Amino acid sequence: MFKSKQCGNCGKTVYPQERIDAGRKAWHKWCFRCMGEIGECKKCNITLNLKTVRVHEGKIYCKQHVPKPKATAVADTIAMRESRKAQELKAASRE
């Protein structure tokens, strides 16, 4: 006997014949759509498949709307420090 899973989008039961597994969740074929936002209140809603889906933090997106990783303040500070060191070394080597 199989245990039915809940859809990652609508929360209803997903039966094996209508199920797509992605991002550790089960989805209905008709619920397997991009969750990316176009504007303030519009969603992309493009139909996805296993070749076009991108998973980020349990949500599914198309290639265009998957959230991009953002630099943290710590990474920016380290990068800036290294950049300053390189500039100082370059200036010192000219003298």
Coordinates of C-alpha atoms in Angstrom, one line a residue:
M1 CA 0.0 0.0 0.0
F2 CA 1.3 3.4 -0.9
K3 CA 1.2 6.6 1.1
S4 CA 0.0 9.6 -0.8
K5 CA 1.9 12.8 -0.4
Q6 CA 0.6 16.4 -0.2
C7 CA 1.2 18.8 -3.2
G8 CA 3.9 21.4 -2.6
N9 CA 1.6 24.0 -4.1
C10 CA -2.0 23.4 -3.3
G11 CA -1.6 21.0 -0.3
K12 CA -4.1 18.4 -1.7
T13 CA -3.3 14.7 -2.0
V14 CA -1.1 13.8 -5.0
Y15 CA -1.7 10.3 -6.4
P16 CA 1.1 8.4 -8.3
Q17 CA -0.4 8.9 -11.8
E18 CA -0.4 12.7 -11.5
R19 CA 2.7 13.2 -9.4
I20 CA 6.0 14.9 -10.2
D21 CA 8.8 14.8 -7.5
A22 CA 11.1 17.7 -7.2
G23 CA 12.8 19.6 -4.3
R24 CA 11.9 16.8 -1.9
K25 CA 8.2 17.4 -2.5
A26 CA 5.5 16.0 -4.6
W27 CA 3.5 18.2 -7.1
H28 CA 0.5 17.8 -9.2
K29 CA 1.3 18.1 -12.9
W30 CA -1.0 21.2 -13.1
C31 CA 0.6 22.7 -10.0
F32 CA 4.2 22.3 -11.2
R33 CA 4.6 25.9 -12.2
C34 CA 7.2 28.7 -11.6
M35 CA 6.7 30.5 -8.3
G36 CA 8.9 33.4 -9.4
E37 CA 7.4 36.9 -9.2
I38 CA 7.2 39.2 -12.2
G39 CA 5.9 42.3 -10.4
E40 CA 4.6 43.1 -7.0
C41 CA 1.6 40.8 -7.1
K42 CA 2.0 38.7 -10.4
K43 CA 3.6 35.3 -10.6
C44 CA 5.5 33.9 -13.6
N45 CA 3.3 30.7 -13.5
I46 CA 5.0 29.1 -16.5
T47 CA 4.5 25.3 -16.7
L48 CA 7.7 23.5 -15.8
N49 CA 9.0 20.0 -16.4
L50 CA 12.0 18.1 -14.9
K51 CA 14.4 19.6 -17.4
T52 CA 13.3 23.2 -16.9
V53 CA 12.8 23.2 -13.1
R54 CA 15.2 25.0 -10.7
V55 CA 14.7 24.4 -7.0
H56 CA 15.6 27.0 -4.4
E57 CA 14.7 26.7 -0.7
G58 CA 11.8 24.2 -1.4
K59 CA 10.2 26.4 -4.1
I60 CA 10.3 25.7 -7.8
Y61 CA 11.3 28.3 -10.4
C62 CA 12.0 28.6 -14.1
K63 CA 15.6 29.4 -15.1
Q64 CA 14.8 33.1 -15.5
H65 CA 13.2 33.6 -12.0
V66 CA 15.3 31.5 -9.7
P67 CA 16.7 33.7 -7.0
K68 CA 20.3 34.7 -7.5
P69 CA 22.7 34.3 -4.5
K70 CA 23.5 37.6 -2.9
A71 CA 26.8 38.6 -1.5
T72 CA 26.9 39.0 2.2
A73 CA 28.4 42.0 4.0
V74 CA 31.3 39.8 5.2
A75 CA 32.2 38.6 1.7
D76 CA 32.0 42.2 0.5
T77 CA 34.3 43.3 3.2
I78 CA 36.9 40.6 2.6
A79 CA 36.8 41.3 -1.2
M80 CA 37.3 45.0 -0.6
R81 CA 40.2 44.4 1.8
E82 CA 41.9 42.1 -0.7
S83 CA 41.3 44.7 -3.4
R84 CA 42.9 47.4 -1.3
K85 CA 45.9 45.2 -0.5
A86 CA 46.4 44.5 -4.2
Q87 CA 46.3 48.2 -5.0
E88 CA 48.7 49.1 -2.2
L89 CA 51.2 46.4 -3.4
K90 CA 50.9 47.7 -7.0
A91 CA 51.5 51.2 -5.9
A92 CA 54.5 50.1 -3.7
S93 CA 56.0 48.2 -6.6
R94 CA 56.0 51.3 -8.8
E95 CA 58.0 53.3 -6.3

